[in-house]
Coordinates of C-alpha atoms in Angstrom, one line a residue:
M1 CA 16.9 -63.9 -78.6
A2 CA 18.7 -62.0 -81.4
S3 CA 18.0 -58.3 -82.1
P4 CA 15.2 -57.8 -84.7
E5 CA 17.4 -55.8 -87.1
V6 CA 20.0 -58.6 -87.0
T7 CA 17.4 -61.3 -87.6
T8 CA 16.0 -59.4 -90.6
Q9 CA 19.5 -58.9 -92.1
L10 CA 20.4 -62.5 -91.7
E11 CA 17.1 -63.7 -93.3
Q12 CA 17.7 -61.5 -96.3
L13 CA 21.2 -62.7 -96.7
A14 CA 20.3 -66.3 -96.5
A15 CA 17.7 -65.8 -99.2
S16 CA 20.1 -63.8 -101.5
P17 CA 20.8 -65.6 -104.8
N18 CA 24.2 -63.8 -105.3
P19 CA 27.0 -65.6 -103.5
Q20 CA 29.4 -62.7 -103.7
Q21 CA 26.9 -60.2 -102.4
R22 CA 25.9 -62.6 -99.7
L23 CA 29.6 -63.0 -98.6
E24 CA 30.1 -59.3 -98.4
G25 CA 26.8 -58.9 -96.6
Y26 CA 27.6 -61.5 -93.9
T27 CA 31.0 -59.9 -93.4
Q28 CA 29.4 -56.4 -92.8
T29 CA 26.7 -57.9 -90.6
L30 CA 29.3 -59.7 -88.4
D31 CA 31.3 -56.4 -88.1
S32 CA 28.2 -54.5 -87.0
I33 CA 27.3 -57.2 -84.5
V34 CA 30.7 -57.2 -82.8
S35 CA 31.0 -53.4 -82.8
A36 CA 27.5 -52.8 -81.4
S37 CA 28.2 -55.2 -78.5
N38 CA 24.6 -55.0 -77.3
N39 CA 22.8 -58.4 -77.2
L40 CA 26.1 -59.8 -78.4
R41 CA 25.7 -63.4 -77.3
D42 CA 22.3 -64.0 -79.0
N43 CA 23.4 -62.1 -82.1
L44 CA 26.6 -64.2 -82.5
V45 CA 24.6 -67.5 -82.1
A46 CA 22.0 -66.3 -84.6
Y47 CA 24.8 -65.4 -87.1
V48 CA 26.3 -68.9 -86.9
Q49 CA 22.9 -70.5 -87.2
S50 CA 22.4 -68.5 -90.4
I51 CA 25.7 -69.3 -92.1
L52 CA 25.3 -73.0 -91.3
S53 CA 21.9 -73.2 -92.8
D54 CA 21.3 -75.4 -95.8
N55 CA 20.6 -72.4 -98.0
I56 CA 24.2 -71.4 -97.8
G57 CA 26.0 -74.6 -98.5
V58 CA 29.3 -76.0 -97.1
I59 CA 31.5 -74.4 -99.8
H60 CA 30.4 -70.9 -98.9
S61 CA 29.8 -71.4 -95.1
R62 CA 33.4 -72.7 -94.4
P63 CA 35.2 -69.4 -95.1
L64 CA 32.4 -67.5 -93.4
L65 CA 32.8 -69.7 -90.3
S66 CA 36.6 -69.3 -90.4
A67 CA 36.2 -65.5 -90.5
F68 CA 33.7 -65.7 -87.6
V69 CA 36.3 -67.6 -85.5
E70 CA 38.8 -64.8 -86.0
K71 CA 36.3 -62.2 -84.9
Y72 CA 35.2 -64.3 -82.0
K73 CA 38.8 -64.6 -80.8
G74 CA 39.0 -60.8 -80.5
I75 CA 36.0 -60.5 -78.2
T76 CA 37.1 -59.3 -74.8
N77 CA 34.0 -60.1 -72.7
N78 CA 34.8 -63.6 -71.4
E79 CA 31.3 -64.2 -70.1
V80 CA 29.8 -63.6 -73.6
K81 CA 32.6 -65.6 -75.2
T82 CA 32.0 -68.7 -73.1
E83 CA 28.2 -68.6 -73.2
A84 CA 28.1 -68.0 -77.0
G85 CA 30.9 -70.3 -77.7
A86 CA 29.3 -73.3 -75.9
E87 CA 26.1 -72.8 -77.9
I88 CA 28.0 -72.4 -81.2
V89 CA 29.9 -75.6 -80.6
D90 CA 26.6 -77.4 -80.1
L91 CA 25.4 -75.9 -83.4
I92 CA 28.4 -77.2 -85.3
A93 CA 28.4 -80.7 -83.6
P94 CA 25.8 -82.3 -86.0
K95 CA 27.8 -81.1 -89.0
I96 CA 31.3 -81.4 -87.6
V97 CA 32.5 -83.7 -90.4
S98 CA 32.2 -80.7 -92.8
Y99 CA 33.8 -78.2 -90.4
E100 CA 36.6 -80.0 -88.5
Q101 CA 39.2 -77.3 -88.8
Q102 CA 36.8 -74.5 -87.9
D103 CA 35.4 -76.5 -85.0
T104 CA 39.0 -77.1 -83.7
D105 CA 39.9 -73.5 -84.0
L106 CA 36.7 -72.4 -82.2
K107 CA 37.3 -74.9 -79.3
F108 CA 40.8 -73.6 -78.7
V109 CA 39.5 -70.1 -78.4
L110 CA 36.7 -71.2 -76.1
A111 CA 39.1 -73.2 -73.9
D112 CA 41.3 -70.0 -73.6
A113 CA 38.2 -68.1 -72.4
Y114 CA 37.3 -70.8 -69.8
E115 CA 40.9 -70.7 -68.5
A116 CA 40.8 -67.0 -68.3
E117 CA 37.9 -67.4 -65.9
E118 CA 39.8 -70.2 -64.1
D119 CA 37.1 -72.7 -65.2
F120 CA 39.7 -75.4 -66.0
T121 CA 37.3 -78.4 -65.9
N122 CA 35.1 -76.9 -68.7
S123 CA 38.3 -76.0 -70.6
A124 CA 39.4 -79.6 -70.4
K125 CA 35.9 -80.9 -71.5
T126 CA 35.9 -78.6 -74.5
L127 CA 39.4 -79.7 -75.6
Q128 CA 38.4 -83.3 -75.1
T129 CA 35.8 -83.0 -78.0
I130 CA 38.4 -81.8 -80.5
V131 CA 38.7 -84.4 -83.4
L132 CA 42.3 -85.7 -83.4
D133 CA 41.7 -88.7 -85.7
S134 CA 40.4 -86.9 -88.7
S135 CA 38.5 -88.8 -91.5
Q136 CA 38.6 -85.8 -93.8
G137 CA 42.3 -85.8 -94.7
R138 CA 43.3 -83.3 -92.0
N139 CA 46.7 -84.4 -90.9
V140 CA 47.1 -84.4 -87.1
T141 CA 50.7 -85.0 -86.0
D142 CA 51.8 -86.7 -82.8
D143 CA 53.1 -83.3 -81.6
E144 CA 49.6 -81.7 -82.1
K145 CA 47.9 -84.6 -80.4
A146 CA 50.3 -84.6 -77.5
S147 CA 49.9 -80.8 -77.1
V148 CA 46.1 -81.1 -76.8
W149 CA 46.3 -84.0 -74.4
M150 CA 48.9 -82.2 -72.4
R151 CA 46.7 -79.2 -72.1
I152 CA 43.8 -81.3 -70.9
C153 CA 46.0 -83.0 -68.4
R154 CA 47.2 -79.6 -67.0
C155 CA 43.6 -78.3 -66.7
Y156 CA 42.6 -81.3 -64.6
L157 CA 45.6 -80.9 -62.4
E158 CA 44.7 -77.2 -61.9
D159 CA 41.3 -78.4 -60.6
D160 CA 43.0 -81.1 -58.4
D161 CA 41.6 -84.0 -60.4
P162 CA 44.7 -86.3 -60.8
T163 CA 42.5 -89.2 -61.9
N164 CA 41.3 -87.6 -65.1
A165 CA 44.8 -86.0 -65.6
L166 CA 46.4 -89.4 -65.4
S167 CA 44.2 -90.8 -68.1
Y168 CA 45.4 -88.2 -70.6
L169 CA 49.0 -88.5 -69.4
N170 CA 48.8 -92.2 -70.3
K171 CA 47.6 -91.2 -73.8
I172 CA 50.7 -89.0 -74.2
K173 CA 53.0 -91.9 -73.1
N174 CA 52.0 -93.7 -76.3
V175 CA 53.4 -91.0 -78.5
I176 CA 55.9 -89.1 -76.3
F177 CA 59.0 -90.7 -77.9
S178 CA 58.0 -89.3 -81.3
V179 CA 57.1 -85.8 -79.9
K180 CA 59.7 -83.2 -81.0
D181 CA 58.3 -80.1 -79.2
Q182 CA 60.5 -79.5 -76.2
A183 CA 57.9 -77.6 -74.3
T184 CA 55.4 -80.5 -74.5
R185 CA 58.1 -82.9 -73.3
L186 CA 58.9 -80.8 -70.3
Q187 CA 55.2 -80.3 -69.5
F188 CA 54.8 -84.0 -69.7
Q189 CA 57.6 -84.6 -67.1
L190 CA 56.2 -81.9 -64.8
S191 CA 52.7 -83.3 -65.0
Q192 CA 54.0 -86.8 -64.3
A193 CA 55.7 -85.4 -61.2
R194 CA 52.6 -83.5 -60.0
I195 CA 50.3 -86.5 -60.5
N196 CA 52.7 -88.8 -58.5
D197 CA 52.9 -86.0 -55.8
S198 CA 49.1 -85.7 -55.6
Q199 CA 48.6 -89.4 -55.4
R200 CA 51.3 -89.6 -52.7
N201 CA 53.7 -91.6 -54.7
F202 CA 56.3 -89.3 -53.2
L203 CA 59.5 -91.2 -54.2
D204 CA 58.5 -91.3 -57.9
A205 CA 57.5 -87.6 -57.7
S206 CA 60.8 -86.7 -56.1
N207 CA 62.7 -88.5 -58.9
S208 CA 60.7 -86.7 -61.6
Y209 CA 61.2 -83.3 -60.0
H210 CA 64.9 -83.9 -59.6
I211 CA 65.2 -84.8 -63.3
L212 CA 63.4 -81.6 -64.2
S213 CA 65.7 -79.6 -61.9
N214 CA 68.6 -80.6 -64.1
E215 CA 66.9 -79.7 -67.4
P216 CA 69.0 -76.9 -69.0
A217 CA 66.0 -75.7 -71.1
I218 CA 64.3 -74.4 -67.9
D219 CA 65.4 -71.2 -66.3
E220 CA 67.5 -71.3 -63.1
E221 CA 64.7 -70.1 -60.8
E222 CA 62.3 -72.9 -62.1
R223 CA 65.1 -75.5 -61.8
L224 CA 65.6 -74.5 -58.1
R225 CA 61.9 -74.7 -57.5
A226 CA 61.8 -78.2 -59.0
L227 CA 64.7 -79.2 -56.7
S228 CA 62.8 -77.9 -53.7
A229 CA 59.8 -80.0 -54.7
A230 CA 62.1 -83.0 -55.1
I231 CA 63.4 -82.5 -51.6
T232 CA 59.9 -82.0 -50.1
T233 CA 58.5 -85.1 -51.7
A234 CA 61.5 -87.2 -50.7
I235 CA 61.1 -86.1 -47.1
L236 CA 57.4 -87.1 -47.2
A237 CA 58.2 -90.6 -48.6
P238 CA 58.1 -93.6 -46.3
A239 CA 61.4 -94.3 -44.5
G240 CA 63.5 -97.1 -46.0
P241 CA 66.6 -97.8 -48.2
T242 CA 65.1 -96.4 -51.4
R243 CA 64.2 -93.1 -49.7
A244 CA 67.7 -93.0 -48.1
R245 CA 69.3 -93.3 -51.6
Q246 CA 67.1 -90.5 -53.0
L247 CA 67.9 -88.3 -50.0
G248 CA 71.6 -88.9 -50.5
K249 CA 71.3 -88.0 -54.2
L250 CA 69.6 -84.7 -53.2
Y251 CA 71.9 -83.9 -50.3
K252 CA 74.9 -84.3 -52.6
D253 CA 73.4 -81.9 -55.1
E254 CA 75.5 -78.7 -54.8
R255 CA 72.4 -76.5 -55.3
A256 CA 70.5 -78.1 -52.4
A257 CA 72.0 -75.6 -49.9
E258 CA 70.2 -72.8 -51.7
T259 CA 66.8 -74.3 -51.0
P260 CA 64.7 -73.5 -47.8
E261 CA 64.4 -77.3 -47.2
Y262 CA 68.1 -77.9 -46.9
G263 CA 68.2 -77.7 -43.0
I264 CA 65.7 -80.5 -42.5
L265 CA 67.2 -82.5 -45.5
E266 CA 70.6 -82.5 -43.8
K267 CA 69.2 -83.7 -40.5
I268 CA 67.2 -86.5 -42.1
F269 CA 70.1 -87.6 -44.3
L270 CA 72.4 -87.7 -41.3
D271 CA 69.8 -89.6 -39.3
R272 CA 69.4 -86.9 -36.6
L273 CA 66.3 -86.5 -34.6
L274 CA 63.9 -83.8 -35.8
S275 CA 62.4 -81.4 -33.3
P276 CA 58.7 -80.3 -33.3
S277 CA 59.7 -76.7 -34.2
E278 CA 61.7 -77.9 -37.3
V279 CA 58.7 -80.0 -38.4
A280 CA 56.3 -77.2 -37.9
A281 CA 58.4 -74.8 -40.0
F282 CA 58.6 -77.4 -42.8
A283 CA 54.8 -78.1 -42.7
A284 CA 54.1 -74.4 -43.2
G285 CA 55.3 -74.7 -46.8
L286 CA 53.4 -77.9 -47.7
Q287 CA 50.4 -78.1 -50.1
D288 CA 46.9 -79.2 -49.0
H289 CA 47.2 -82.7 -50.4
Q290 CA 50.5 -83.2 -48.6
L291 CA 48.8 -82.4 -45.3
A292 CA 45.8 -84.7 -45.8
K293 CA 45.0 -87.1 -43.0
T294 CA 45.8 -90.8 -43.3
S295 CA 43.7 -93.7 -42.1
D296 CA 45.1 -93.5 -38.5
G297 CA 44.3 -89.8 -38.3
S298 CA 47.9 -88.5 -38.7
T299 CA 49.2 -86.6 -41.7
V300 CA 51.7 -87.9 -44.2
L301 CA 54.3 -85.6 -42.7
D302 CA 53.5 -86.9 -39.2
K303 CA 54.1 -90.4 -40.3
A304 CA 57.3 -89.6 -42.3
V305 CA 58.8 -87.7 -39.3
L306 CA 57.8 -90.5 -36.8
E307 CA 59.4 -93.1 -39.0
H308 CA 62.5 -91.0 -39.5
N309 CA 62.9 -90.4 -35.8
L310 CA 62.5 -94.1 -35.2
V311 CA 65.4 -94.8 -37.6
A312 CA 67.4 -92.0 -35.9
A313 CA 66.7 -93.6 -32.6
S314 CA 68.1 -96.9 -33.9
R315 CA 71.4 -95.2 -34.6
L316 CA 71.6 -93.9 -31.0
Y317 CA 70.4 -97.0 -29.0
Q318 CA 71.0 -100.7 -29.0
N319 CA 67.7 -101.2 -27.2
I320 CA 65.1 -98.9 -25.6
P321 CA 62.0 -99.4 -23.5
L322 CA 58.7 -98.9 -25.5
E323 CA 57.7 -96.2 -23.0
S324 CA 60.9 -94.3 -23.5
L325 CA 60.7 -94.7 -27.3
G326 CA 57.1 -93.3 -27.2
S327 CA 58.3 -90.3 -25.3
L328 CA 61.2 -89.8 -27.7
L329 CA 58.8 -89.9 -30.7
G330 CA 56.1 -87.9 -29.1
V331 CA 53.5 -90.7 -29.2
T332 CA 52.2 -93.4 -26.9
A333 CA 54.1 -96.6 -26.2
D334 CA 51.5 -98.6 -28.1
R335 CA 51.8 -96.5 -31.2
A336 CA 55.6 -96.5 -31.0
E337 CA 55.4 -100.3 -30.9
Q338 CA 53.0 -100.4 -33.8
Y339 CA 55.2 -98.3 -36.0
A340 CA 58.4 -100.1 -35.1
A341 CA 56.7 -103.5 -35.8
T342 CA 55.4 -102.3 -39.2
M343 CA 58.9 -101.0 -40.2
I344 CA 60.7 -104.1 -39.0
E345 CA 58.1 -106.3 -40.9
S346 CA 58.6 -104.4 -44.1
N347 CA 62.5 -104.5 -43.8
R348 CA 62.8 -100.7 -43.4
L349 CA 64.2 -101.1 -39.9
S350 CA 66.6 -103.7 -38.6
G351 CA 65.5 -104.9 -35.1
S352 CA 63.1 -107.0 -33.0
I353 CA 60.6 -106.3 -30.3
D354 CA 60.6 -108.1 -26.9
Q355 CA 56.9 -107.7 -25.8
I356 CA 57.5 -109.4 -22.5
S357 CA 60.3 -107.1 -21.5
E358 CA 58.7 -104.2 -23.4
L359 CA 62.0 -103.5 -25.2
V360 CA 62.9 -102.7 -28.8
H361 CA 66.3 -104.1 -29.8
F362 CA 68.0 -102.4 -32.8
F363 CA 70.4 -104.4 -34.9
P364 CA 73.5 -102.7 -36.1
M365 CA 74.2 -103.5 -39.7
A366 CA 77.6 -104.3 -41.3
A367 CA 78.6 -102.4 -44.4
G368 CA 76.8 -103.7 -47.4
Q369 CA 74.6 -106.1 -45.4
D370 CA 71.2 -106.9 -46.8
P371 CA 68.5 -105.5 -44.4
N372 CA 66.4 -108.7 -45.2
N373 CA 69.1 -110.8 -43.5
A374 CA 69.9 -108.4 -40.6
Q375 CA 67.5 -110.1 -38.2
A376 CA 69.3 -113.4 -38.7
V377 CA 72.4 -112.1 -37.0
D378 CA 72.6 -113.3 -33.4
L379 CA 73.3 -111.0 -30.5
T380 CA 76.8 -112.4 -29.9
T381 CA 77.8 -111.8 -33.5
R382 CA 76.5 -108.3 -33.4
D383 CA 78.4 -107.5 -30.2
L384 CA 81.6 -109.0 -31.6
R385 CA 81.3 -106.8 -34.8
T386 CA 80.7 -103.7 -32.6
W387 CA 83.8 -104.6 -30.5
D388 CA 85.9 -105.2 -33.7
A389 CA 84.8 -101.9 -35.1
N390 CA 85.8 -100.1 -31.9
I391 CA 89.2 -101.8 -31.7
T392 CA 89.9 -100.9 -35.4
H393 CA 88.9 -97.3 -34.7
L394 CA 91.1 -97.1 -31.6
S395 CA 94.1 -98.6 -33.4
E396 CA 93.8 -96.1 -36.2
E397 CA 93.8 -93.2 -33.7
V398 CA 96.9 -94.6 -31.9
E399 CA 98.7 -94.9 -35.2
K400 CA 97.8 -91.2 -36.0
V401 CA 99.2 -90.1 -32.7
S402 CA 102.3 -92.1 -33.2
T403 CA 102.9 -90.6 -36.7
M404 CA 102.4 -87.1 -35.3
L405 CA 104.9 -87.7 -32.6
Q406 CA 107.5 -89.0 -35.1
R407 CA 107.0 -85.9 -37.2
E408 CA 106.8 -83.2 -34.5
A409 CA 109.2 -84.6 -31.9
P410 CA 111.6 -87.1 -33.7
E411 CA 114.2 -87.1 -30.9
F412 CA 111.6 -88.0 -28.2
Y413 CA 110.1 -90.6 -30.5
E414 CA 113.5 -92.3 -31.1
S415 CA 114.3 -92.3 -27.4
V416 CA 111.0 -93.9 -26.5
M417 CA 111.2 -96.5 -29.3
V418 CA 114.9 -97.3 -28.5
G419 CA 114.2 -97.4 -24.8

């Protein structure tokens, strides 16, 4: 409840017949309310109730409300700011058509106060009620709309709510090509990457992060951080040709060596087996949603590493018993068979499973061969291709030795060739 002296002053001002005296009186009363600071919340609400009353009229109340928003912005007590602000927004709501600009300015300040308290959901909800399709001739540009939607999206992301964040990101997609503000465009790209990341669309997230890492408008430290995020999400993506291409792109980026993830990136790109210690060190830097459990009880990282090591094993062996494969991957034989079958079925691994002999056969692939057709190659053809490749390699090595002898010991070379 407002202070008695403030209530009395406001009643007298509302009844004053002189608009000029009333304006000066309201200005002085607001100054005294803010400077006194006691019972501030109730006094501020009472002040706005008074200036919005029918006795004042819209023409005189608009400048008073604008002046109030400026004073409200300077209040340092966030608790008072949020509590009073929420009530004042409700007071303006029935008359918002007459006070669109003042309502918008007030909600921006209130949203700032919520964010200062790390109450991002209430900040987003406040910003959602801002009128962006004005019927009163107030021109709202695509840049302004995108800026508000972008801020709402970021607030929901801060509170780990990618579903609501995505709905506002989709709104921005409709106007992003006409948005000129570079900061909004960059925030859009970052939010898109974060949403894909949180929803475990890791390949899309990696691609978005990598694009950001090459954006010259961002400082070098942030670009390197985006590159690290691109590497991390690529590693977490399901094994397969698309992921391999993304890893290759990242591995060839000259800056990759500066990131902490470079060691594991290199081993994955070169199809080398990952040790438990390397995986544990990488997992220590992951976010909570990246360590969430999947339907089979394993984490996304566990699955990604297991699939990678399965591909790495296919580079080392032509065939391997399921029991040995399970030991190599650190899982049971049944689980190793399940993962191998899933990857073969989805064309992310070239091979076949002989359940009677309990063996997994891996199919070596010729350069440029479509993985979808790899299983159609018979065993004899595969063996011949392997033999041909070995003969070619041996011939090249013999030729190299011959050339070296001719260069380093020409007399010996001539005597041998003549003889």
